[in-house]
XYZ file of C-alpha atoms in Angstrom:
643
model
C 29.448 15.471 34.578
C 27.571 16.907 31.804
C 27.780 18.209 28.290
C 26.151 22.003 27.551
C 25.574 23.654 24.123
C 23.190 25.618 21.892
C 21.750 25.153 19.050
C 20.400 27.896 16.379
C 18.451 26.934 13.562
C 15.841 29.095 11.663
C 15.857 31.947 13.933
C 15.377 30.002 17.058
C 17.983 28.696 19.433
C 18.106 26.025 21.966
C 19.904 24.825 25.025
C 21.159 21.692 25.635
C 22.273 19.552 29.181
C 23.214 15.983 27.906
C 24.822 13.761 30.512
C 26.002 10.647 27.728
C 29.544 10.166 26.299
C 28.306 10.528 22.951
C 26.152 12.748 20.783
C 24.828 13.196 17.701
C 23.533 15.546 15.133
C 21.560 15.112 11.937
C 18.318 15.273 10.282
C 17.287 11.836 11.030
C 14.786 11.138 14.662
C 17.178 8.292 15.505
C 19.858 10.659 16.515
C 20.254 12.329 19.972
C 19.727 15.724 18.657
C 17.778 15.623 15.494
C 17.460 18.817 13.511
C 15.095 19.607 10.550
C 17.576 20.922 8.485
C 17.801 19.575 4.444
C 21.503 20.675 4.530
C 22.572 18.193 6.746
C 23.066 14.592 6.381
C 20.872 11.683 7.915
C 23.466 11.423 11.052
C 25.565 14.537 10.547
C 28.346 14.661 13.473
C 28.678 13.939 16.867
C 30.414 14.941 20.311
C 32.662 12.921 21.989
C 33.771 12.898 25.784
C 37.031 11.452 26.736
C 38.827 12.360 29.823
C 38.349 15.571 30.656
C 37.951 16.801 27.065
C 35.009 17.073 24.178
C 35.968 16.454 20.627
C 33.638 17.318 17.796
C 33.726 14.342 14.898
C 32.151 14.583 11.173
C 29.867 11.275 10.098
C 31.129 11.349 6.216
C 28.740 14.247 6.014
C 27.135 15.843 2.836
C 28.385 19.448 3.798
C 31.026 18.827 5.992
C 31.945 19.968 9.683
C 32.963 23.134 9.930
C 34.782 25.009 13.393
C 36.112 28.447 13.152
C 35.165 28.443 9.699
C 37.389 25.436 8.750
C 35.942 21.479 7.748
C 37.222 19.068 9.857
C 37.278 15.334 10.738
C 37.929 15.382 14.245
C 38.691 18.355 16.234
C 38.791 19.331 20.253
C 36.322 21.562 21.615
C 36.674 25.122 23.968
C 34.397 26.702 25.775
C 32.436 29.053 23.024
C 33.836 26.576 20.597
C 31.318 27.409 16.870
C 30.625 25.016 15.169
C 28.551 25.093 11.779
C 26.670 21.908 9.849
C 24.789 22.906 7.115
C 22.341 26.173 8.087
C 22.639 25.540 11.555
C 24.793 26.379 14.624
C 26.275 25.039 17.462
C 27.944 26.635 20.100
C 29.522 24.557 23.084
C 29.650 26.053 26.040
C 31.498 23.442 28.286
C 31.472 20.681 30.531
C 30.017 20.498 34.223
C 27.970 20.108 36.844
C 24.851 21.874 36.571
C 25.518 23.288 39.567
C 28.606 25.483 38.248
C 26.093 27.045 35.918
C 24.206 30.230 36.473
C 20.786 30.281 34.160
C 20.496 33.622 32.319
C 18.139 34.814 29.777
C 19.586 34.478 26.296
C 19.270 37.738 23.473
C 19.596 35.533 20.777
C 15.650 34.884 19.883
C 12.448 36.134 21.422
C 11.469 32.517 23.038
C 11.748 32.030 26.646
C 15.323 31.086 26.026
C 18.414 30.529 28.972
C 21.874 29.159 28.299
C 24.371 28.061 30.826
C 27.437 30.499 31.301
C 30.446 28.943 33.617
C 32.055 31.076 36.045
C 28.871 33.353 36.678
C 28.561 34.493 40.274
C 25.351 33.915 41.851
C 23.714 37.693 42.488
C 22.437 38.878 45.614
C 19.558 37.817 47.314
C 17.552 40.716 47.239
C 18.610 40.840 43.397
C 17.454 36.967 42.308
C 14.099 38.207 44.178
C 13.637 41.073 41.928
C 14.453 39.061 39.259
C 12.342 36.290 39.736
C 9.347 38.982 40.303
C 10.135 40.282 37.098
C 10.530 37.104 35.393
C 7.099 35.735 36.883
C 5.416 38.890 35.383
C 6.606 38.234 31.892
C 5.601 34.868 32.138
C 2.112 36.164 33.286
C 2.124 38.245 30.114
C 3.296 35.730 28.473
C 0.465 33.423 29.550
C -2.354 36.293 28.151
C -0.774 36.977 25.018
C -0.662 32.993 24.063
C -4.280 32.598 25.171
C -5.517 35.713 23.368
C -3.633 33.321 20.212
C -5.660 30.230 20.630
C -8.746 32.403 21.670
C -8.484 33.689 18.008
C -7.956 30.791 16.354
C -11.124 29.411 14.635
C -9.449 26.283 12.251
C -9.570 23.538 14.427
C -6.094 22.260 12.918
C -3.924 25.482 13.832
C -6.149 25.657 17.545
C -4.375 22.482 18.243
C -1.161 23.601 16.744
C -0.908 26.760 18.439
C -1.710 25.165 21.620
C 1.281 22.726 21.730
C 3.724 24.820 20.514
C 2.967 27.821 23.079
C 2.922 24.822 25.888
C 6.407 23.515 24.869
C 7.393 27.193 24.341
C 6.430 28.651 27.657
C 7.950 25.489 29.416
C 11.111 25.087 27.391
C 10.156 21.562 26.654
C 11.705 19.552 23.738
C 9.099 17.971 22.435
C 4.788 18.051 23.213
C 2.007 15.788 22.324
C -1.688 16.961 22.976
C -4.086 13.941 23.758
C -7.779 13.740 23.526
C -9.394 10.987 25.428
C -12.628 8.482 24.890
C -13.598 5.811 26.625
C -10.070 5.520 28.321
C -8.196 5.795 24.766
C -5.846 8.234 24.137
C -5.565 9.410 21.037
C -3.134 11.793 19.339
C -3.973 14.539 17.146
C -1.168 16.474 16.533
C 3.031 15.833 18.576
C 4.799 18.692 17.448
C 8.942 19.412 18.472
C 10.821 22.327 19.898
C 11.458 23.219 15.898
C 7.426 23.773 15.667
C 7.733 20.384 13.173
C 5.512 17.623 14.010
C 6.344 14.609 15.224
C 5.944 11.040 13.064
C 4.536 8.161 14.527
C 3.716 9.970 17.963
C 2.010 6.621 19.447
C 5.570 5.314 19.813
C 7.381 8.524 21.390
C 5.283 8.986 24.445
C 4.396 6.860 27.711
C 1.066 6.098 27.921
C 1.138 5.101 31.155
C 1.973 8.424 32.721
C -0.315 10.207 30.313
C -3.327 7.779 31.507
C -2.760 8.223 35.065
C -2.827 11.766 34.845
C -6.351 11.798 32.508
C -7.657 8.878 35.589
C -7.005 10.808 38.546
C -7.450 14.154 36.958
C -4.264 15.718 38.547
C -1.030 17.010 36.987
C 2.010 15.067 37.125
C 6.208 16.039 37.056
C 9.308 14.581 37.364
C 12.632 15.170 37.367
C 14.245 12.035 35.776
C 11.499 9.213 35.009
C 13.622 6.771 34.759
C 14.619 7.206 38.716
C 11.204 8.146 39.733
C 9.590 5.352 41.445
C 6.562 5.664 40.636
C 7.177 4.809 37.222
C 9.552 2.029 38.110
C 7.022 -0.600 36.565
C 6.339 1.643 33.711
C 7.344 -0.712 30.791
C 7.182 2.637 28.594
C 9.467 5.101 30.380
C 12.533 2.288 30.387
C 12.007 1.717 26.815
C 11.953 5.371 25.862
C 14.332 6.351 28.469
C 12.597 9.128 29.257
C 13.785 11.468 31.790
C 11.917 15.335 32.438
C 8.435 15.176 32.190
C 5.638 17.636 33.021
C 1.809 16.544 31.997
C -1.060 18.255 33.019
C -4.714 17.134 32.428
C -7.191 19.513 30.360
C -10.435 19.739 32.327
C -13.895 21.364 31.143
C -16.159 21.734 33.391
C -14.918 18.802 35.704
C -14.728 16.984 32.593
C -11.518 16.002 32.074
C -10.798 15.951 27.507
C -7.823 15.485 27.754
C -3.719 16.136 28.205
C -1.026 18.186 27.754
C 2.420 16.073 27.519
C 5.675 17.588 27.830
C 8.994 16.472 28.241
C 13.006 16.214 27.451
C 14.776 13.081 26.654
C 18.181 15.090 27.578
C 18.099 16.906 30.794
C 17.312 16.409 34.304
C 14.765 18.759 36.486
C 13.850 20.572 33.048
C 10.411 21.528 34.609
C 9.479 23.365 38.276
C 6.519 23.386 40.517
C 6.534 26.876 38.822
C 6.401 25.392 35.388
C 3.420 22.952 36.535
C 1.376 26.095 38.194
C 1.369 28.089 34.818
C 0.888 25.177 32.642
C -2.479 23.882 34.284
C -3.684 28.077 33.978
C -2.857 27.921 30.422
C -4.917 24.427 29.897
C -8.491 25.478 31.181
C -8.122 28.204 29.177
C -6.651 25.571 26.628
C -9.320 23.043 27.536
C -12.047 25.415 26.514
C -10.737 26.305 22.975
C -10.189 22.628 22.114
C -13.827 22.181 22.902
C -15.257 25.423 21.307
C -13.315 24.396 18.327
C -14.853 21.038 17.621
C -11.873 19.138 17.964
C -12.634 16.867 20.229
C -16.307 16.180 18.841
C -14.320 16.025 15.517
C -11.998 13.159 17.430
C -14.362 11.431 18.903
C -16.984 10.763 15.404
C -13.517 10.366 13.600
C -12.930 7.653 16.178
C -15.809 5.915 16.280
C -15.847 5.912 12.678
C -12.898 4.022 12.830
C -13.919 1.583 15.053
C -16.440 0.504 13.565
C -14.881 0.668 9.735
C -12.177 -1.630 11.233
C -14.834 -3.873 12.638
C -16.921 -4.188 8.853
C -13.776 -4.513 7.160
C -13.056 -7.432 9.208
C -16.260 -8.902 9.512
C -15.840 -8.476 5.378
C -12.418 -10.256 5.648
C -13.564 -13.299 7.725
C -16.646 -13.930 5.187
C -14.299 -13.586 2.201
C -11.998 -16.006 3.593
C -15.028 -18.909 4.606
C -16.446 -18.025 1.364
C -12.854 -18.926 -0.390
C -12.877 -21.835 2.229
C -15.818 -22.871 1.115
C -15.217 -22.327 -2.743
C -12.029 -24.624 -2.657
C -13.870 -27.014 -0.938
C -16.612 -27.404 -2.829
C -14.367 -27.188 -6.303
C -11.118 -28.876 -5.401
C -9.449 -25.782 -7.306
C -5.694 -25.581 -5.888
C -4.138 -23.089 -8.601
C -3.644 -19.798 -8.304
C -5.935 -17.612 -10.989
C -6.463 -14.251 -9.584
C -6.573 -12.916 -12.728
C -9.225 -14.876 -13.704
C -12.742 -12.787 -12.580
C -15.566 -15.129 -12.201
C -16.528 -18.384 -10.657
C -19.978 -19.301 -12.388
C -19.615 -23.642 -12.592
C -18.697 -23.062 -16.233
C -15.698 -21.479 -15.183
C -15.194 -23.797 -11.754
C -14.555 -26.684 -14.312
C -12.544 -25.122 -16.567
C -10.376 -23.887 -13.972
C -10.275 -27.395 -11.900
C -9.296 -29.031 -15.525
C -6.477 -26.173 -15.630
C -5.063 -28.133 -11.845
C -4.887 -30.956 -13.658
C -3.938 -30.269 -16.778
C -1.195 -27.436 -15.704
C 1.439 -29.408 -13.579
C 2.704 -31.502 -16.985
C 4.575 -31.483 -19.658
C 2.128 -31.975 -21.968
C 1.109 -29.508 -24.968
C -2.270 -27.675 -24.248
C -5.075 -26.754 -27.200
C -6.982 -23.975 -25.493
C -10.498 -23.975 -27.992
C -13.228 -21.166 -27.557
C -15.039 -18.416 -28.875
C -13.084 -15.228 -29.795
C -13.012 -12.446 -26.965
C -13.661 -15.498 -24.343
C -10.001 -15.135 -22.831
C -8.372 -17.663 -24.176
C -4.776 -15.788 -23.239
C -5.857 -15.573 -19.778
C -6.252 -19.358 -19.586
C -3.067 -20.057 -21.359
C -1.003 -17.353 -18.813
C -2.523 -19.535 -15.668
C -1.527 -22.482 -17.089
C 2.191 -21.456 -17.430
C 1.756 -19.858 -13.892
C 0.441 -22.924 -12.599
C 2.757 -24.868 -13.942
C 6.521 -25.815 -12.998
C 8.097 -23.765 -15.400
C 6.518 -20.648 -14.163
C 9.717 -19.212 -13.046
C 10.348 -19.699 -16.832
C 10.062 -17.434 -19.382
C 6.565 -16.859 -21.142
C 6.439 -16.194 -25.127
C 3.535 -15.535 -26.991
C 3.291 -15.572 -30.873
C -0.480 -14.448 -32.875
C 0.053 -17.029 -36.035
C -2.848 -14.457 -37.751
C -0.601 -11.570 -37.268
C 2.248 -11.995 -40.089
C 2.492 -12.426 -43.092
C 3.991 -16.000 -44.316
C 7.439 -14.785 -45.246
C 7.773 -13.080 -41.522
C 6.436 -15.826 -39.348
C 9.205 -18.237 -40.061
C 11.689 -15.893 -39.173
C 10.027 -14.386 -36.264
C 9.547 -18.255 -35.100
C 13.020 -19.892 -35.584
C 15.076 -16.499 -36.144
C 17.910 -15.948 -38.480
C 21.186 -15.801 -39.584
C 22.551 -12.760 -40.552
C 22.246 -12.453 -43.962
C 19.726 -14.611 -44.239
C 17.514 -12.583 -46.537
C 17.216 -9.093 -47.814
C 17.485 -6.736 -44.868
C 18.598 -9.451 -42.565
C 21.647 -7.834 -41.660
C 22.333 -9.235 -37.611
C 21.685 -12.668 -35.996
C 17.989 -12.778 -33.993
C 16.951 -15.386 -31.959
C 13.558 -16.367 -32.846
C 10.419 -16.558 -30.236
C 11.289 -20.445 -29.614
C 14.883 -19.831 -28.357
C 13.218 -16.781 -26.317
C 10.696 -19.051 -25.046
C 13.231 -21.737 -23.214
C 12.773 -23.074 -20.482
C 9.370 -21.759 -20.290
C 6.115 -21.524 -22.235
C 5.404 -20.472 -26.051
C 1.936 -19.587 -26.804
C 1.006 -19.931 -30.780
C -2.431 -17.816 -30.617
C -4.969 -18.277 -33.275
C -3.395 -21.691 -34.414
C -5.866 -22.504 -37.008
C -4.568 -19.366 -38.878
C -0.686 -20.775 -39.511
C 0.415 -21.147 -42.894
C 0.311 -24.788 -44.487
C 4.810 -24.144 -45.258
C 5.343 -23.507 -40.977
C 3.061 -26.655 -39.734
C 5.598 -29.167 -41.041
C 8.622 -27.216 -39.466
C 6.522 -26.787 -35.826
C 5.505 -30.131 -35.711
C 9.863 -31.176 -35.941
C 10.180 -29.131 -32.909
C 7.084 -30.757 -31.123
C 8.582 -34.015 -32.148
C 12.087 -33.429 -31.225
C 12.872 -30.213 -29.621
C 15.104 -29.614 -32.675
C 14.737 -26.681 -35.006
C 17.369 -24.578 -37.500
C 17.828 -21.127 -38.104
C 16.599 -19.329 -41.352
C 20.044 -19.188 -43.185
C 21.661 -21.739 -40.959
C 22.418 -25.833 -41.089
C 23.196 -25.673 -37.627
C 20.390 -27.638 -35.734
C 19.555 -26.219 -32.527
C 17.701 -27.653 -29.499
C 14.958 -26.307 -27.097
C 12.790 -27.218 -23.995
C 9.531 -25.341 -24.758
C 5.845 -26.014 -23.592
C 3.663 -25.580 -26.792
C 0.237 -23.555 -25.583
C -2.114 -23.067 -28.503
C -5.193 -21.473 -28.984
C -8.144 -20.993 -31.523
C -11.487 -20.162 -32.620
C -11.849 -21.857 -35.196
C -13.129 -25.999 -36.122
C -9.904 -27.556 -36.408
C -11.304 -30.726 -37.859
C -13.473 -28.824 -40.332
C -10.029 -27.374 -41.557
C -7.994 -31.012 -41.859
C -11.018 -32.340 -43.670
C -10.712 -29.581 -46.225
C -6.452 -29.925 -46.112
C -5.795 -26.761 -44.435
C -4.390 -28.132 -41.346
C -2.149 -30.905 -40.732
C -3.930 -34.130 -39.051
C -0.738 -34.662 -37.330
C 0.193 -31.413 -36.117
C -3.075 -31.218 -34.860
C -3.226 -34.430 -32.500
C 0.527 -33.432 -31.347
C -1.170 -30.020 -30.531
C -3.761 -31.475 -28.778
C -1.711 -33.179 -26.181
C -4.483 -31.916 -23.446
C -7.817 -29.688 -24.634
C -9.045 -26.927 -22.771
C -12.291 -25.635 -23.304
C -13.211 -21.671 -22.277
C -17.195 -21.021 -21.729
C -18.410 -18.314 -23.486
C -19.692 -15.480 -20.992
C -23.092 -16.113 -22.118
C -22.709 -19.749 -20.927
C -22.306 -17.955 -17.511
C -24.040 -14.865 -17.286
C -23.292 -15.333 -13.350
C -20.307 -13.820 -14.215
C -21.116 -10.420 -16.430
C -21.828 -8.860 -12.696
C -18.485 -9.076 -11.154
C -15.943 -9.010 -14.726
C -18.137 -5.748 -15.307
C -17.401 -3.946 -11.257
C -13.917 -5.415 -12.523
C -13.336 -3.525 -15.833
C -15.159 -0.181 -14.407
C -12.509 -0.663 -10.821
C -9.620 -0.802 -13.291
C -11.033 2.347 -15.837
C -10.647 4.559 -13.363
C -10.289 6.138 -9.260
C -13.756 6.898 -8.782
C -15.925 5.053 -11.277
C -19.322 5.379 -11.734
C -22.069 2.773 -10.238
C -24.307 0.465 -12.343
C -27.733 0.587 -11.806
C -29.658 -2.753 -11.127
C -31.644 -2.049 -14.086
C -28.895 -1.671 -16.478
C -27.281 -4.867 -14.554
C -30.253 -6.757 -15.466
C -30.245 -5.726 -18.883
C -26.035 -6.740 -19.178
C -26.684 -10.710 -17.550
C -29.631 -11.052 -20.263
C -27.199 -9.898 -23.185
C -25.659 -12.615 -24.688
C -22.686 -11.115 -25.852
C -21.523 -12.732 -28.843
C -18.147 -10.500 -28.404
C -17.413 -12.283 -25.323
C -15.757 -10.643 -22.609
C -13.678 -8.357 -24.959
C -17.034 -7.052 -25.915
C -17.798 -6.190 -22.044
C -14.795 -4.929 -21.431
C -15.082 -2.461 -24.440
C -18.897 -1.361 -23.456
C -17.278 -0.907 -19.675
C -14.566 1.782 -21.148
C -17.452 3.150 -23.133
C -20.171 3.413 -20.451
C -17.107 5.015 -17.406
C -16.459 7.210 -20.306
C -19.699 8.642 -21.034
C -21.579 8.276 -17.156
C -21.561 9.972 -14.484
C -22.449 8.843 -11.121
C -24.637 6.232 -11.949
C -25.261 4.333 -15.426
C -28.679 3.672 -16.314
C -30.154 1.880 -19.188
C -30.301 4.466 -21.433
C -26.552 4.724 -21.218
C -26.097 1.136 -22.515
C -25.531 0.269 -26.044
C -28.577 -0.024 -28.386
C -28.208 -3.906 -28.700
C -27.801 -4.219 -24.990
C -30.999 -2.115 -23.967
C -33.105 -4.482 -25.655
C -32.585 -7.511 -23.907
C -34.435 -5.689 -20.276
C -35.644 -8.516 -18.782
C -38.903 -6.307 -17.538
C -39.586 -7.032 -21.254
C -39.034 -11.236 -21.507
C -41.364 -13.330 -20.180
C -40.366 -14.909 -16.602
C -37.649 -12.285 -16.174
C -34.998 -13.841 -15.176
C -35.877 -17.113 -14.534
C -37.241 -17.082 -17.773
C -33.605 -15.716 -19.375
C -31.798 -18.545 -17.842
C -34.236 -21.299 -18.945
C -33.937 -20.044 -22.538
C -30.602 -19.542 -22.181
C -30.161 -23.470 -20.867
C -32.173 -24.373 -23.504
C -30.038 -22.279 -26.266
C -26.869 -24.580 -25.241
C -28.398 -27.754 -24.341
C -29.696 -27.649 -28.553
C -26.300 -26.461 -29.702
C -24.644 -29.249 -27.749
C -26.467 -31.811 -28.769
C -26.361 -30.758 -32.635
C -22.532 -30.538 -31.946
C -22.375 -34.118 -30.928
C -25.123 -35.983 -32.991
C -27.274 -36.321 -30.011
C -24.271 -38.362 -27.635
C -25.304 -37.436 -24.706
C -22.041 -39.326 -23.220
C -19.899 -36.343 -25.226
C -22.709 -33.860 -24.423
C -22.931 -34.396 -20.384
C -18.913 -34.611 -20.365
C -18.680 -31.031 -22.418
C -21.306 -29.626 -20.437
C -20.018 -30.626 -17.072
C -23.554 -32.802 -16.139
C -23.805 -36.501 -15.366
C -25.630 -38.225 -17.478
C -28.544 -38.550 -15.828
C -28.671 -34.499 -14.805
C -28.257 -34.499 -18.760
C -31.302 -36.646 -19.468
C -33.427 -34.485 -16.016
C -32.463 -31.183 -18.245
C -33.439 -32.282 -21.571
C -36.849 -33.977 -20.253
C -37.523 -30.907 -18.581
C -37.487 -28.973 -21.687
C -39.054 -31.563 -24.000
C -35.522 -32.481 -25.812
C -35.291 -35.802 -24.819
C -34.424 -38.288 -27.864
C -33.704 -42.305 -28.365
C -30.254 -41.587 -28.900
């Protein structure tokens, strides 16, 4: 026994044979019927079949059921039953065998339409011979008008479109897919349904294994029910997709075979004749021949091949990324993660490998460097690196407030505290536990708030402003400066014992001109992230940026990046660069740029040793060197001393 009904929606109607117990309606492709129709929920309704009767049952729908112009729940079906979800309508038109059906051309919509009417006599002989004469002729017209369609068609895009949906038209088929072929790959440019909508994620609808044997052996193939048919019994693909009529023909040019047509109809059994395979292989040579005249399968095949071989760069890319990583950790020993962190000159290898060590205690952190150097960036990886990265993270600038503010903004208040202090705030250090507070700028806290941080440091106990109540945190101090913090306790600015509680562990961040291996890769960074498609530096301009010692630091990069994706076009040369930048070309130093990096060696190997009085134990430690790479680098360049 079997379930029959139409379907109208947008002008076109369809007939339905469905031999399950259930059946559903709705906009979504997981349900039996799906329907592209925005008034309608994701799974609308459904029929039932119990006994000898067909009930109709709403889903919690949107819009409701409606039968006879009335919303219901659950309701029993008639013959000619109506019912309406959303903008489209169903009629049911009974249960039975298909054999207690006469097929009869339907008024309702000019596509080759038929709906199954019970209690129809079968006509005459003579008469179903005239009939069928009549009905071959209009399919013959039919045929010409479709291919004078596709012969007029010069977009590539609509030649395939208009080529499925005639096929699945002219057939009555639910749903098409037209295949190109290369190199035994089947690929699908366009799966469109009896609703003329296309079809997502085609790959996964259709059995490749019946489409493939058709394209090898260049003959057409049909079935009534594939999941009976036994040649398909080992058909892994027509189980899973429990696929039942199917009619697919191969499109041939010239005894070339380019591709396939693929029809079928998840629903009904013996939905396509030998009648239906006869005017389906006329219609592809003629199809065959557009799809080539068109370009589309030229346009397939350098689309495919493309690809291929993008997939295989981008993973020959991926593998060497990965041994290069490999290799990186191996040779550095860096565990942590700092991926926003651009750069891995050995300045920054050691400063990050001190970061593992220094990140997984307790301890208070003095992060020291030049301003613009990314001090921030250092102190963010090690909270992240840390165990209290699931913490919260709380950063303070100690230059940016005025001494009255800071206090407050540090410890909070009471309310009531002071003039215009009318609620209770929690201060950054309550904000910050559990986790990480970062005091930037350091160096810059007034004289009155360094007593008051160093009780906290000492004893994780601090008061309100306004309050006697003592109140208790777990915080990580992170600090940061610029500045000589022992020039400014020798001249009383800072507290001697603030600073050593401060300076728990000390972090040093290289300056970028201390690794002008870097300047290439933080500068593709900052002109990825300024915008889509930003424009390309020139190796002459390149040049020009790694001989630039940038005394602004990597804030000063960053800022000539904006500028430069800004102003450029395409392609930034050297006249686009800043005045001060231009002038470093290394075309105009002597020994280019082996002769940049010697002088630039030379430039920190005298600063370091002025720093530390000529200890080359403090110098070779600061510098990352042993001692005796120290003494090789200072002989080389005539610096070697007695001390």
């Amino acid at each position: 026994m079997s379930v029959h009904f139409s379907v109208e929606h947008d002008g076109v109607t369809r007939t339905f044979e469905l031999r399950k117990s259930v059946v559903t309606f709705g906009r979504s492709h997981t349900c039996t019927v799906p329907v592209d129709d925005p008034a309608l929920s994701r799974t609308h309704c459904q029929f039932e079949v119990e006994g000898d009767g067909c009930f109709v049952r709403d889903l919690n729908s949107r819009n409701g059921t409606m039968v006879g112009g009335e919303s219901v729940d659950r309701f029993e079906l008639e013959d000619g039953s109506e019912i309406t979800i959303g903008n489209t309508q169903i009629t049911f038109l009974g249960r039975g065998d298909v054999g207690s059906y006469t097929c009869v051309p339907s008024k309702t919509t000019s596509w080759t339409e038929s709906l199954f009417v019970r209690g129809k006599k079968a006509p005459k002989k003579v008469e179903v011979g005239r009939e069928a004469t009549g009905q071959e002729i209009a399919r013959l017209k039919r045929l010409l008008e479709i291919n004078r369609q596709i012969a007029a068609e010069i977009e590539p895009e609509r030649v395939l479109s208009t080529i499925l949906d005639s096929a699945v038209e002219f057939v009555d088929a639910e749903r098409g897919f037209l295949m190109t072929v290369e190199e035994e790959e089947l690929y699908i440019p366009v799966a469109r349904d009896f609703w003329r909508k296309d079809i997502p994620a085609p790959a996964f609808e259709v059995s490749r294994s019946i489409a493939l044997e058709v394209v090898r052996r260049g003959k057409s193939v049909v079935t009534e029910d594939a999941s009976e048919d036994g040649r398909f019994e080992e058909m892994v693909s027509v189980y899973n997709l429990k696929i039942r009529s199917v009619l697919c023909v191969p499109l041939i040019n010239q005894t070339k075979i380019v591709g396939a047509i693929y029809l079928d109809n998840r629903f009904t059994r013996g939905s396509f004749s030998e009648q239906d395979i006869a005017a389906i292989e006329a219609f592809a040579d003629q199809a065959a021949i557009s799809l080539v005249n068109s370009g589309m399968i030229a346009k397939e095949r350098e689309v495919s091949a493309l690809w291929r071989n993008e997939a295989k760069r981008r993973i020959v890319e991926i593998e060497a990324v990965r041994k290069q990583l490999s290799q990186f950790e191996k040779e550095s020993g860096i565990q942590g993660k700092y991926a926003e962190i651009v750069g891995r000159s050995p300045a920054m290898r050691d400063c990050l490998s001190l970061i593992d060590r220094v990140a997984p205690s307790d301890l208070p952190v003095l992060i020291r460097g030049e301003s613009g150097c990314g001090k921030e960036l250092i102190a963010r990886a090690v909270h992240g690196n840390s165990s209290r990265c699931k913490g919260p993270y709380v950063a303070l600038n100690c230059a940016g407030f005025p001494q009255g503010l800071m206090e407050a903004e540090l410890f909070g208040h009471a309310k009531g505290a002071f003039s215009g202090g009318d609620c209770v705030k929690e201060g950054l250090l309550e904000c910050a536990n559990g986790g990480t507070l970062f005091l930037d700028e350091i160096g810059d806290m007034p004289e009155n708030h360094q007593k008051s941080l160093l009780r906290v440091l000492e004893s994780g106990e601090f008061r309100r402003l306004g309050e006697r109540k003592s109140r208790f945190v777990d915080v990580r101090i992170v600090s940061a400066t610029n500045q000589n913090l022992e020039k400014l306790i020798s001249e009383g600015r800072f507290r001697q014992d603030l600073y050593y509680r401060l300076k728990g562990l000390e972090v040093r961040v290289p300056s970028l001109r201390e690794r002008p291996e870097d300047v290439e890769p933080l500068a593709q960074h900052f002109l990825a992230l300024s915008a889509d498609d930003p424009p390309q530096l020139s190796e002459e301009a390149l040049s020009s940026m790694v001989a630039y010692p940038w005394p602004g630091n990597v804030r000063e990069l960053r800022h000539e990046i904006s500028r430069l994706s800004l102003l450029s076009h395409e392609l930034i040369s050297v006249q686009d660069l800043s005045p001060e930048i231009r002038s470093t070309r290394l075309d105009n130093m002597p020994g280019g740029l082996k002769g940049c990096v010697e002088a630039l060696e030379r430039q920190i190997l005298a600063a370091a040793m002025e720093r530390f009085d000529g200890n080359k134990t403090r110098v070779a430690e600061t510098l990352g060197l042993s001692r005796l790479g120290l003494r090789k680098k200072l002989a080389r360049y005539g610096m070697e001393t007695s001390a």
